[in-house]
């Protein structure tokens, strides 16, 4: 396309395990593009070889994406079509790609989705949890305290929650979820989707904790954890607590505001204290 017409950026989803899931259009685009921008050129090189393709590859990963973006934008401006792929699934979804997409859009380059596998959506489609509204949370912070803070902030979320998690941390994560959301909250864990040892665990958080303890395979391979949303009443109670705390914090010292808010709303003092700190942090960061 070296005729003065700008090239395009194709954002191409690739399989999350089963190579048979690569769509015909993805194959076509990977074959016709001038260049494949890949998170890991060795990994994507193997995929291209499997498809019988020899399209040149350029590495674009989380540490060089920003620096590489101008060079790739220039090549597209000069007419080259570029395909962006990550190691597995959909680029820019807990994977590199966001910066390049933004740079291309800012430069007026057409960005085209070539949709396909995405572990979050695949897991949601088989979890038997409500799908009408969901919140994709990606990876939780790896450290315990930060992870618990993030989960506490989600305790009243009514939409189905979807998390990516490392197999090494999934037991701790389930323990924290059970402690914060309650052990009877429904959940699912989808591991090794589309692969040989694919398995979906469904049950309460307590039942999933028991599976994780009893089944060594639970903590092997790749996993998506999904958690049912909070019942509306919990959401209402938390909203009440927030409203009362916000009013009291504007007038009173923290300890007094927390004591009164807990008394008025019936919330536990610890929950009111934690939420008061979060509200203070949020107002400072605004
Ligand atoms: N961009 C990818 C996508 O669209 O799904 C996600 C990449 S993220 C770095 C990798 C995480 O996705 C894994 O840690 C796991 O949580 C999830 N994942 C990827 N493949 C999976 C599979 N076959 N089964 C279950 N979870 C998977």
PDB file of C-alpha atoms and ligand atoms in Angstrom:
ATOM      1  CA  UNK A   1       0.000   0.000   0.000  1.00  0.00           C
ATOM      2  CA  UNK A   2       2.807   2.480  -0.806  1.00  0.00           C
ATOM      3  CA  UNK A   3       0.478   4.790  -2.759  1.00  0.00           C
ATOM      4  CA  UNK A   4       0.143   7.623  -0.284  1.00  0.00           C
ATOM      5  CA  UNK A   5      -2.776   5.902   1.452  1.00  0.00           C
ATOM      6  CA  UNK A   6      -2.166   5.264   5.134  1.00  0.00           C
ATOM      7  CA  UNK A   7      -1.883   1.682   6.355  1.00  0.00           C
ATOM      8  CA  UNK A   8      -4.077   0.301   9.127  1.00  0.00           C
ATOM      9  CA  UNK A   9      -3.561  -1.200  12.540  1.00  0.00           C
ATOM     10  CA  UNK A  10      -5.303  -4.560  12.932  1.00  0.00           C
ATOM     11  CA  UNK A  11      -5.746  -5.710  16.539  1.00  0.00           C
ATOM     12  CA  UNK A  12      -5.799  -9.471  16.145  1.00  0.00           C
ATOM     13  CA  UNK A  13      -6.948 -11.935  18.832  1.00  0.00           C
ATOM     14  CA  UNK A  14      -5.068 -15.246  18.883  1.00  0.00           C
ATOM     15  CA  UNK A  15      -5.872 -18.571  20.606  1.00  0.00           C
ATOM     16  CA  UNK A  16      -5.714 -18.933  24.417  1.00  0.00           C
ATOM     17  CA  UNK A  17      -4.765 -22.596  24.103  1.00  0.00           C
ATOM     18  CA  UNK A  18      -6.412 -24.359  21.197  1.00  0.00           C
ATOM     19  CA  UNK A  19      -4.849 -23.310  17.891  1.00  0.00           C
ATOM     20  CA  UNK A  20      -8.050 -24.354  16.134  1.00  0.00           C
ATOM     21  CA  UNK A  21      -9.636 -21.203  17.580  1.00  0.00           C
ATOM     22  CA  UNK A  22      -7.673 -18.908  15.255  1.00  0.00           C
ATOM     23  CA  UNK A  23     -10.266 -17.519  12.868  1.00  0.00           C
ATOM     24  CA  UNK A  24      -9.998 -17.393   9.084  1.00  0.00           C
ATOM     25  CA  UNK A  25      -9.966 -13.599   9.063  1.00  0.00           C
ATOM     26  CA  UNK A  26      -7.148 -13.477  11.638  1.00  0.00           C
ATOM     27  CA  UNK A  27      -5.099 -15.791   9.417  1.00  0.00           C
ATOM     28  CA  UNK A  28      -5.794 -13.637   6.357  1.00  0.00           C
ATOM     29  CA  UNK A  29      -4.737 -10.444   8.161  1.00  0.00           C
ATOM     30  CA  UNK A  30      -1.582 -12.036   9.611  1.00  0.00           C
ATOM     31  CA  UNK A  31      -0.655 -13.166   6.111  1.00  0.00           C
ATOM     32  CA  UNK A  32      -1.384  -9.898   4.276  1.00  0.00           C
ATOM     33  CA  UNK A  33       0.086  -7.376   6.752  1.00  0.00           C
ATOM     34  CA  UNK A  34       3.542  -5.947   6.186  1.00  0.00           C
ATOM     35  CA  UNK A  35       4.458  -6.546   9.798  1.00  0.00           C
ATOM     36  CA  UNK A  36       3.265  -8.345  12.917  1.00  0.00           C
ATOM     37  CA  UNK A  37       3.867  -6.369  16.123  1.00  0.00           C
ATOM     38  CA  UNK A  38       4.102  -9.127  18.720  1.00  0.00           C
ATOM     39  CA  UNK A  39       4.425  -9.218  22.523  1.00  0.00           C
ATOM     40  CA  UNK A  40       6.936 -12.073  22.161  1.00  0.00           C
ATOM     41  CA  UNK A  41       8.356 -12.615  18.684  1.00  0.00           C
ATOM     42  CA  UNK A  42       9.452 -16.207  19.453  1.00  0.00           C
ATOM     43  CA  UNK A  43       5.995 -17.154  20.677  1.00  0.00           C
ATOM     44  CA  UNK A  44       4.159 -15.485  17.773  1.00  0.00           C
ATOM     45  CA  UNK A  45       6.831 -16.707  15.338  1.00  0.00           C
ATOM     46  CA  UNK A  46       5.822 -20.268  16.268  1.00  0.00           C
ATOM     47  CA  UNK A  47       2.154 -19.398  15.602  1.00  0.00           C
ATOM     48  CA  UNK A  48       3.026 -17.899  12.189  1.00  0.00           C
ATOM     49  CA  UNK A  49       5.116 -20.976  11.294  1.00  0.00           C
ATOM     50  CA  UNK A  50       2.202 -23.197  12.350  1.00  0.00           C
ATOM     51  CA  UNK A  51       0.058 -21.211   9.882  1.00  0.00           C
ATOM     52  CA  UNK A  52       2.732 -21.493   7.180  1.00  0.00           C
ATOM     53  CA  UNK A  53       3.331 -17.716   7.212  1.00  0.00           C
ATOM     54  CA  UNK A  54       6.581 -15.758   7.154  1.00  0.00           C
ATOM     55  CA  UNK A  55       5.336 -12.207   7.849  1.00  0.00           C
ATOM     56  CA  UNK A  56       8.143 -10.193   9.532  1.00  0.00           C
ATOM     57  CA  UNK A  57       7.794  -9.712  13.298  1.00  0.00           C
ATOM     58  CA  UNK A  58       8.692  -6.797  15.556  1.00  0.00           C
ATOM     59  CA  UNK A  59       8.612  -7.038  19.333  1.00  0.00           C
ATOM     60  CA  UNK A  60       6.175  -4.722  21.133  1.00  0.00           C
ATOM     61  CA  UNK A  61       5.916  -5.557  24.812  1.00  0.00           C
ATOM     62  CA  UNK A  62       5.032  -3.687  27.990  1.00  0.00           C
ATOM     63  CA  UNK A  63       8.576  -2.306  28.406  1.00  0.00           C
ATOM     64  CA  UNK A  64       9.096  -0.933  24.870  1.00  0.00           C
ATOM     65  CA  UNK A  65       5.571  -0.266  23.597  1.00  0.00           C
ATOM     66  CA  UNK A  66       5.694   3.495  24.133  1.00  0.00           C
ATOM     67  CA  UNK A  67       9.077   3.839  22.430  1.00  0.00           C
ATOM     68  CA  UNK A  68       8.060   1.579  19.540  1.00  0.00           C
ATOM     69  CA  UNK A  69       4.714   3.292  18.910  1.00  0.00           C
ATOM     70  CA  UNK A  70       6.073   6.325  16.935  1.00  0.00           C
ATOM     71  CA  UNK A  71       8.129   4.061  14.654  1.00  0.00           C
ATOM     72  CA  UNK A  72       5.124   1.836  13.964  1.00  0.00           C
ATOM     73  CA  UNK A  73       2.849   4.833  13.416  1.00  0.00           C
ATOM     74  CA  UNK A  74       5.364   6.163  10.882  1.00  0.00           C
ATOM     75  CA  UNK A  75       5.372   2.856   9.021  1.00  0.00           C
ATOM     76  CA  UNK A  76       1.574   2.825   8.914  1.00  0.00           C
ATOM     77  CA  UNK A  77       1.575   6.446   7.725  1.00  0.00           C
ATOM     78  CA  UNK A  78       3.831   5.297   4.901  1.00  0.00           C
ATOM     79  CA  UNK A  79       1.271   2.715   3.865  1.00  0.00           C
ATOM     80  CA  UNK A  80       2.185  -0.432   5.796  1.00  0.00           C
ATOM     81  CA  UNK A  81      -0.608  -2.456   7.414  1.00  0.00           C
ATOM     82  CA  UNK A  82       0.417  -3.692  10.871  1.00  0.00           C
ATOM     83  CA  UNK A  83      -1.123  -6.571  12.852  1.00  0.00           C
ATOM     84  CA  UNK A  84      -0.862  -6.323  16.626  1.00  0.00           C
ATOM     85  CA  UNK A  85      -0.903  -9.619  18.548  1.00  0.00           C
ATOM     86  CA  UNK A  86      -0.176 -10.631  22.129  1.00  0.00           C
ATOM     87  CA  UNK A  87       0.958 -14.039  23.366  1.00  0.00           C
ATOM     88  CA  UNK A  88      -2.606 -15.272  23.748  1.00  0.00           C
ATOM     89  CA  UNK A  89      -6.094 -13.839  23.505  1.00  0.00           C
ATOM     90  CA  UNK A  90      -7.011 -10.259  22.756  1.00  0.00           C
ATOM     91  CA  UNK A  91      -4.261  -7.606  22.716  1.00  0.00           C
ATOM     92  CA  UNK A  92      -4.678  -4.705  25.183  1.00  0.00           C
ATOM     93  CA  UNK A  93      -6.785  -6.829  27.550  1.00  0.00           C
ATOM     94  CA  UNK A  94      -4.323  -7.307  30.470  1.00  0.00           C
ATOM     95  CA  UNK A  95      -1.737  -7.416  27.684  1.00  0.00           C
ATOM     96  CA  UNK A  96       0.323  -4.864  25.701  1.00  0.00           C
ATOM     97  CA  UNK A  97      -1.448  -2.927  22.978  1.00  0.00           C
ATOM     98  CA  UNK A  98      -3.206   0.015  24.631  1.00  0.00           C
ATOM     99  CA  UNK A  99      -0.407   2.534  23.970  1.00  0.00           C
ATOM    100  CA  UNK A 100      -0.049   1.532  20.329  1.00  0.00           C
ATOM    101  CA  UNK A 101      -3.810   1.703  19.760  1.00  0.00           C
ATOM    102  CA  UNK A 102      -3.896   5.196  21.334  1.00  0.00           C
ATOM    103  CA  UNK A 103      -0.901   6.359  19.270  1.00  0.00           C
ATOM    104  CA  UNK A 104      -2.506   5.091  16.063  1.00  0.00           C
ATOM    105  CA  UNK A 105      -5.845   6.733  16.864  1.00  0.00           C
ATOM    106  CA  UNK A 106      -4.082  10.022  17.713  1.00  0.00           C
ATOM    107  CA  UNK A 107      -2.299   9.880  14.343  1.00  0.00           C
ATOM    108  CA  UNK A 108      -5.597   9.381  12.504  1.00  0.00           C
ATOM    109  CA  UNK A 109      -4.772   5.795  11.529  1.00  0.00           C
ATOM    110  CA  UNK A 110      -7.681   3.402  11.174  1.00  0.00           C
ATOM    111  CA  UNK A 111      -7.689   0.773  13.917  1.00  0.00           C
ATOM    112  CA  UNK A 112      -9.567  -2.405  13.115  1.00  0.00           C
ATOM    113  CA  UNK A 113     -10.539  -5.205  15.509  1.00  0.00           C
ATOM    114  CA  UNK A 114     -10.111  -8.790  14.395  1.00  0.00           C
ATOM    115  CA  UNK A 115     -11.942 -10.319  17.362  1.00  0.00           C
ATOM    116  CA  UNK A 116     -11.486 -13.799  18.719  1.00  0.00           C
ATOM    117  CA  UNK A 117     -10.494 -15.549  21.961  1.00  0.00           C
ATOM    118  CA  UNK A 118     -10.463 -13.669  25.256  1.00  0.00           C
ATOM    119  CA  UNK A 119     -10.139 -15.678  28.481  1.00  0.00           C
ATOM    120  CA  UNK A 120     -12.418 -13.318  30.454  1.00  0.00           C
ATOM    121  CA  UNK A 121     -15.286 -13.620  27.975  1.00  0.00           C
ATOM    122  CA  UNK A 122     -14.802 -17.363  27.459  1.00  0.00           C
ATOM    123  CA  UNK A 123     -14.895 -17.910  31.249  1.00  0.00           C
ATOM    124  CA  UNK A 124     -17.939 -15.691  31.680  1.00  0.00           C
ATOM    125  CA  UNK A 125     -19.775 -17.584  28.955  1.00  0.00           C
ATOM    126  CA  UNK A 126     -19.515 -20.894  30.873  1.00  0.00           C
ATOM    127  CA  UNK A 127     -19.495 -19.764  34.532  1.00  0.00           C
ATOM    128  CA  UNK A 128     -23.284 -19.845  35.025  1.00  0.00           C
ATOM    129  CA  UNK A 129     -23.106 -16.452  36.768  1.00  0.00           C
ATOM    130  CA  UNK A 130     -25.117 -13.427  35.568  1.00  0.00           C
ATOM    131  CA  UNK A 131     -23.709 -12.135  32.278  1.00  0.00           C
ATOM    132  CA  UNK A 132     -25.981  -9.146  31.628  1.00  0.00           C
ATOM    133  CA  UNK A 133     -23.668  -6.822  33.569  1.00  0.00           C
ATOM    134  CA  UNK A 134     -20.111  -7.653  34.563  1.00  0.00           C
ATOM    135  CA  UNK A 135     -16.983  -5.832  35.702  1.00  0.00           C
ATOM    136  CA  UNK A 136     -13.622  -6.972  34.332  1.00  0.00           C
ATOM    137  CA  UNK A 137     -11.019  -6.339  37.048  1.00  0.00           C
ATOM    138  CA  UNK A 138      -7.968  -7.891  35.357  1.00  0.00           C
ATOM    139  CA  UNK A 139      -5.213  -8.888  37.811  1.00  0.00           C
ATOM    140  CA  UNK A 140      -5.518  -7.944  41.493  1.00  0.00           C
ATOM    141  CA  UNK A 141      -2.466  -6.404  43.172  1.00  0.00           C
ATOM    142  CA  UNK A 142      -0.127  -9.285  44.087  1.00  0.00           C
ATOM    143  CA  UNK A 143       0.502  -8.202  47.669  1.00  0.00           C
ATOM    144  CA  UNK A 144      -1.997  -9.176  50.355  1.00  0.00           C
ATOM    145  CA  UNK A 145      -2.787  -5.768  51.863  1.00  0.00           C
ATOM    146  CA  UNK A 146      -3.256  -4.033  48.495  1.00  0.00           C
ATOM    147  CA  UNK A 147      -5.290  -6.972  47.186  1.00  0.00           C
ATOM    148  CA  UNK A 148      -7.608  -6.867  50.187  1.00  0.00           C
ATOM    149  CA  UNK A 149      -8.049  -3.099  49.830  1.00  0.00           C
ATOM    150  CA  UNK A 150      -9.057  -3.544  46.188  1.00  0.00           C
ATOM    151  CA  UNK A 151     -11.498  -6.338  47.099  1.00  0.00           C
ATOM    152  CA  UNK A 152     -12.998  -4.267  49.930  1.00  0.00           C
ATOM    153  CA  UNK A 153     -13.704  -1.533  47.398  1.00  0.00           C
ATOM    154  CA  UNK A 154     -15.629  -4.125  45.348  1.00  0.00           C
ATOM    155  CA  UNK A 155     -17.658  -5.582  48.223  1.00  0.00           C
ATOM    156  CA  UNK A 156     -20.833  -3.739  47.183  1.00  0.00           C
ATOM    157  CA  UNK A 157     -20.359  -4.207  43.421  1.00  0.00           C
ATOM    158  CA  UNK A 158     -23.543  -5.738  42.043  1.00  0.00           C
ATOM    159  CA  UNK A 159     -22.134  -6.823  38.693  1.00  0.00           C
ATOM    160  CA  UNK A 160     -20.413 -10.189  38.212  1.00  0.00           C
ATOM    161  CA  UNK A 161     -16.699  -9.696  38.901  1.00  0.00           C
ATOM    162  CA  UNK A 162     -14.129 -11.199  36.533  1.00  0.00           C
ATOM    163  CA  UNK A 163     -10.479 -11.538  37.612  1.00  0.00           C
ATOM    164  CA  UNK A 164      -7.346 -12.929  36.035  1.00  0.00           C
ATOM    165  CA  UNK A 165      -5.148 -14.590  38.644  1.00  0.00           C
ATOM    166  CA  UNK A 166      -1.811 -16.311  38.834  1.00  0.00           C
ATOM    167  CA  UNK A 167      -2.087 -19.992  39.809  1.00  0.00           C
ATOM    168  CA  UNK A 168       0.397 -19.354  42.664  1.00  0.00           C
ATOM    169  CA  UNK A 169      -1.872 -16.803  44.288  1.00  0.00           C
ATOM    170  CA  UNK A 170      -5.324 -18.205  43.613  1.00  0.00           C
ATOM    171  CA  UNK A 171      -5.712 -19.897  47.035  1.00  0.00           C
ATOM    172  CA  UNK A 172      -4.830 -16.694  48.916  1.00  0.00           C
ATOM    173  CA  UNK A 173      -7.102 -14.746  46.606  1.00  0.00           C
ATOM    174  CA  UNK A 174     -10.057 -17.054  47.301  1.00  0.00           C
ATOM    175  CA  UNK A 175      -9.389 -16.815  51.052  1.00  0.00           C
ATOM    176  CA  UNK A 176      -9.491 -13.018  50.842  1.00  0.00           C
ATOM    177  CA  UNK A 177     -12.627 -13.076  48.661  1.00  0.00           C
ATOM    178  CA  UNK A 178     -14.429 -15.380  51.117  1.00  0.00           C
ATOM    179  CA  UNK A 179     -13.435 -13.157  54.058  1.00  0.00           C
ATOM    180  CA  UNK A 180     -14.538  -9.940  52.332  1.00  0.00           C
ATOM    181  CA  UNK A 181     -17.531 -11.002  50.195  1.00  0.00           C
ATOM    182  CA  UNK A 182     -18.747 -13.778  52.527  1.00  0.00           C
ATOM    183  CA  UNK A 183     -18.138 -17.483  52.001  1.00  0.00           C
ATOM    184  CA  UNK A 184     -21.643 -18.145  50.636  1.00  0.00           C
ATOM    185  CA  UNK A 185     -21.203 -15.784  47.644  1.00  0.00           C
ATOM    186  CA  UNK A 186     -21.445 -17.794  44.395  1.00  0.00           C
ATOM    187  CA  UNK A 187     -18.313 -17.997  42.260  1.00  0.00           C
ATOM    188  CA  UNK A 188     -16.585 -19.933  39.499  1.00  0.00           C
ATOM    189  CA  UNK A 189     -13.018 -20.664  38.477  1.00  0.00           C
ATOM    190  CA  UNK A 190     -12.272 -21.530  34.856  1.00  0.00           C
ATOM    191  CA  UNK A 191      -8.848 -23.048  34.307  1.00  0.00           C
ATOM    192  CA  UNK A 192      -6.962 -24.076  31.193  1.00  0.00           C
ATOM    193  CA  UNK A 193      -9.846 -23.062  28.913  1.00  0.00           C
ATOM    194  CA  UNK A 194      -9.712 -24.653  25.455  1.00  0.00           C
ATOM    195  CA  UNK A 195      -6.760 -26.846  26.555  1.00  0.00           C
ATOM    196  CA  UNK A 196      -6.436 -30.538  27.395  1.00  0.00           C
ATOM    197  CA  UNK A 197      -7.023 -30.117  31.149  1.00  0.00           C
ATOM    198  CA  UNK A 198      -9.795 -27.542  30.871  1.00  0.00           C
ATOM    199  CA  UNK A 199     -12.036 -27.462  33.943  1.00  0.00           C
ATOM    200  CA  UNK A 200     -14.666 -25.109  35.352  1.00  0.00           C
ATOM    201  CA  UNK A 201     -15.350 -25.177  39.108  1.00  0.00           C
ATOM    202  CA  UNK A 202     -18.675 -23.700  40.189  1.00  0.00           C
ATOM    203  CA  UNK A 203     -20.060 -23.210  43.709  1.00  0.00           C
ATOM    204  CA  UNK A 204     -19.889 -20.919  46.702  1.00  0.00           C
ATOM    205  CA  UNK A 205     -16.577 -19.298  47.619  1.00  0.00           C
ATOM    206  CA  UNK A 206     -16.317 -21.812  50.501  1.00  0.00           C
ATOM    207  CA  UNK A 207     -16.792 -24.682  48.033  1.00  0.00           C
ATOM    208  CA  UNK A 208     -14.149 -23.248  45.721  1.00  0.00           C
ATOM    209  CA  UNK A 209     -11.765 -22.882  48.668  1.00  0.00           C
ATOM    210  CA  UNK A 210     -12.355 -26.557  49.457  1.00  0.00           C
ATOM    211  CA  UNK A 211     -11.672 -27.527  45.803  1.00  0.00           C
ATOM    212  CA  UNK A 212      -8.479 -25.452  45.820  1.00  0.00           C
ATOM    213  CA  UNK A 213      -7.325 -27.245  48.990  1.00  0.00           C
ATOM    214  CA  UNK A 214      -8.271 -30.737  47.805  1.00  0.00           C
ATOM    215  CA  UNK A 215      -7.366 -30.632  44.102  1.00  0.00           C
ATOM    216  CA  UNK A 216      -3.696 -29.982  43.317  1.00  0.00           C
ATOM    217  CA  UNK A 217      -4.620 -29.213  39.694  1.00  0.00           C
ATOM    218  CA  UNK A 218      -6.702 -26.221  40.814  1.00  0.00           C
ATOM    219  CA  UNK A 219      -3.519 -24.199  41.226  1.00  0.00           C
ATOM    220  CA  UNK A 220      -1.892 -25.255  37.953  1.00  0.00           C
ATOM    221  CA  UNK A 221      -2.125 -23.554  34.583  1.00  0.00           C
ATOM    222  CA  UNK A 222      -4.081 -20.453  33.714  1.00  0.00           C
ATOM    223  CA  UNK A 223      -7.181 -19.417  35.591  1.00  0.00           C
ATOM    224  CA  UNK A 224     -10.009 -16.894  35.542  1.00  0.00           C
ATOM    225  CA  UNK A 225     -11.958 -16.341  38.789  1.00  0.00           C
ATOM    226  CA  UNK A 226     -15.512 -15.018  38.608  1.00  0.00           C
ATOM    227  CA  UNK A 227     -17.617 -13.879  41.540  1.00  0.00           C
ATOM    228  CA  UNK A 228     -21.318 -13.161  41.678  1.00  0.00           C
ATOM    229  CA  UNK A 229     -22.211  -9.532  42.352  1.00  0.00           C
ATOM    230  CA  UNK A 230     -23.315  -8.313  45.785  1.00  0.00           C
ATOM    231  CA  UNK A 231     -27.009  -8.613  46.580  1.00  0.00           C
ATOM    232  CA  UNK A 232     -28.657  -5.183  46.113  1.00  0.00           C
ATOM    233  CA  UNK A 233     -29.279  -4.810  49.874  1.00  0.00           C
ATOM    234  CA  UNK A 234     -25.551  -4.901  50.626  1.00  0.00           C
ATOM    235  CA  UNK A 235     -25.005  -2.299  47.962  1.00  0.00           C
ATOM    236  CA  UNK A 236     -27.715  -0.092  49.529  1.00  0.00           C
ATOM    237  CA  UNK A 237     -26.229  -0.498  53.014  1.00  0.00           C
ATOM    238  CA  UNK A 238     -22.780   0.465  51.722  1.00  0.00           C
ATOM    239  CA  UNK A 239     -24.196   3.466  49.897  1.00  0.00           C
ATOM    240  CA  UNK A 240     -25.910   4.557  53.148  1.00  0.00           C
ATOM    241  CA  UNK A 241     -22.655   4.200  55.033  1.00  0.00           C
ATOM    242  CA  UNK A 242     -20.801   6.250  52.399  1.00  0.00           C
ATOM    243  CA  UNK A 243     -23.419   8.993  52.465  1.00  0.00           C
ATOM    244  CA  UNK A 244     -23.455   9.273  56.265  1.00  0.00           C
ATOM    245  CA  UNK A 245     -19.670   9.101  56.512  1.00  0.00           C
ATOM    246  CA  UNK A 246     -19.203  11.778  53.865  1.00  0.00           C
ATOM    247  CA  UNK A 247     -21.461  14.157  55.821  1.00  0.00           C
ATOM    248  CA  UNK A 248     -19.854  13.438  59.193  1.00  0.00           C
ATOM    249  CA  UNK A 249     -16.263  13.514  57.946  1.00  0.00           C
ATOM    250  CA  UNK A 250     -16.876  17.021  56.640  1.00  0.00           C
ATOM    251  CA  UNK A 251     -17.702  18.193  60.198  1.00  0.00           C
ATOM    252  CA  UNK A 252     -16.011  15.875  62.697  1.00  0.00           C
ATOM    253  CA  UNK A 253     -12.670  14.215  63.436  1.00  0.00           C
ATOM    254  CA  UNK A 254     -12.292  10.748  61.874  1.00  0.00           C
ATOM    255  CA  UNK A 255     -12.802   8.640  65.032  1.00  0.00           C
ATOM    256  CA  UNK A 256     -15.964  10.481  66.008  1.00  0.00           C
ATOM    257  CA  UNK A 257     -17.356  10.371  62.458  1.00  0.00           C
ATOM    258  CA  UNK A 258     -16.719   6.616  62.292  1.00  0.00           C
ATOM    259  CA  UNK A 259     -18.340   5.964  65.693  1.00  0.00           C
ATOM    260  CA  UNK A 260     -21.464   7.928  64.785  1.00  0.00           C
ATOM    261  CA  UNK A 261     -21.716   6.514  61.250  1.00  0.00           C
ATOM    262  CA  UNK A 262     -21.511   2.947  62.598  1.00  0.00           C
ATOM    263  CA  UNK A 263     -24.218   3.736  65.178  1.00  0.00           C
ATOM    264  CA  UNK A 264     -26.548   5.386  62.645  1.00  0.00           C
ATOM    265  CA  UNK A 265     -26.183   2.830  59.838  1.00  0.00           C
ATOM    266  CA  UNK A 266     -25.655  -0.353  61.858  1.00  0.00           C
ATOM    267  CA  UNK A 267     -22.352  -0.980  60.023  1.00  0.00           C
ATOM    268  CA  UNK A 268     -19.518  -2.731  61.868  1.00  0.00           C
ATOM    269  CA  UNK A 269     -17.082  -0.216  63.382  1.00  0.00           C
ATOM    270  CA  UNK A 270     -14.170  -1.806  61.491  1.00  0.00           C
ATOM    271  CA  UNK A 271     -16.003  -1.524  58.166  1.00  0.00           C
ATOM    272  CA  UNK A 272     -16.938   2.087  58.863  1.00  0.00           C
ATOM    273  CA  UNK A 273     -13.345   2.912  59.809  1.00  0.00           C
ATOM    274  CA  UNK A 274     -11.933   1.243  56.680  1.00  0.00           C
ATOM    275  CA  UNK A 275     -14.450   2.995  54.450  1.00  0.00           C
ATOM    276  CA  UNK A 276     -13.762   6.369  56.126  1.00  0.00           C
ATOM    277  CA  UNK A 277     -10.060   6.004  55.315  1.00  0.00           C
ATOM    278  CA  UNK A 278     -10.901   5.125  51.707  1.00  0.00           C
ATOM    279  CA  UNK A 279     -13.208   8.129  51.377  1.00  0.00           C
ATOM    280  CA  UNK A 280     -10.521  10.414  52.812  1.00  0.00           C
ATOM    281  CA  UNK A 281      -7.933   8.987  50.381  1.00  0.00           C
ATOM    282  CA  UNK A 282     -10.345   9.405  47.452  1.00  0.00           C
ATOM    283  CA  UNK A 283     -11.090  13.023  48.368  1.00  0.00           C
ATOM    284  CA  UNK A 284      -7.352  13.791  48.711  1.00  0.00           C
ATOM    285  CA  UNK A 285      -6.615  12.345  45.263  1.00  0.00           C
ATOM    286  CA  UNK A 286      -9.325  14.490  43.575  1.00  0.00           C
TER     287      UNK A 286
HETATM  288  N1  LIG B   1      -5.176 -10.882  26.611  1.00  0.00           N
HETATM  289  C1  LIG B   1      -5.520 -12.155  27.203  1.00  0.00           C
HETATM  290  C2  LIG B   1      -7.006 -12.428  26.944  1.00  0.00           C
HETATM  291  O1  LIG B   1      -7.588 -11.818  26.063  1.00  0.00           O
HETATM  292  O2  LIG B   1      -7.572 -13.283  27.618  1.00  0.00           O
HETATM  293  C3  LIG B   1      -5.191 -12.206  28.663  1.00  0.00           C
HETATM  294  C4  LIG B   1      -3.713 -12.116  28.928  1.00  0.00           C
HETATM  295  S1  LIG B   1      -3.305 -12.133  30.619  1.00  0.00           S
HETATM  296  C5  LIG B   1      -1.600 -11.731  30.563  1.00  0.00           C
HETATM  297  C6  LIG B   1      -3.200 -13.842  30.984  1.00  0.00           C
HETATM  298  C7  LIG B   1      -4.290 -14.298  31.960  1.00  0.00           C
HETATM  299  O3  LIG B   1      -5.475 -14.620  31.224  1.00  0.00           O
HETATM  300  C8  LIG B   1      -3.936 -15.582  32.694  1.00  0.00           C
HETATM  301  O4  LIG B   1      -3.171 -15.322  33.852  1.00  0.00           O
HETATM  302  C9  LIG B   1      -5.299 -16.133  33.041  1.00  0.00           C
HETATM  303  O5  LIG B   1      -5.836 -15.456  34.153  1.00  0.00           O
HETATM  304  C10 LIG B   1      -6.097 -15.755  31.781  1.00  0.00           C
HETATM  305  N2  LIG B   1      -6.026 -16.839  30.790  1.00  0.00           N
HETATM  306  C11 LIG B   1      -5.372 -16.826  29.626  1.00  0.00           C
HETATM  307  N3  LIG B   1      -5.567 -17.997  28.973  1.00  0.00           N
HETATM  308  C12 LIG B   1      -6.372 -18.742  29.750  1.00  0.00           C
HETATM  309  C13 LIG B   1      -6.951 -20.036  29.623  1.00  0.00           C
HETATM  310  N4  LIG B   1      -6.689 -20.805  28.556  1.00  0.00           N
HETATM  311  N5  LIG B   1      -7.758 -20.488  30.615  1.00  0.00           N
HETATM  312  C14 LIG B   1      -8.014 -19.720  31.698  1.00  0.00           C
HETATM  313  N6  LIG B   1      -7.493 -18.494  31.874  1.00  0.00           N
HETATM  314  C15 LIG B   1      -6.688 -18.005  30.905  1.00  0.00           C
END
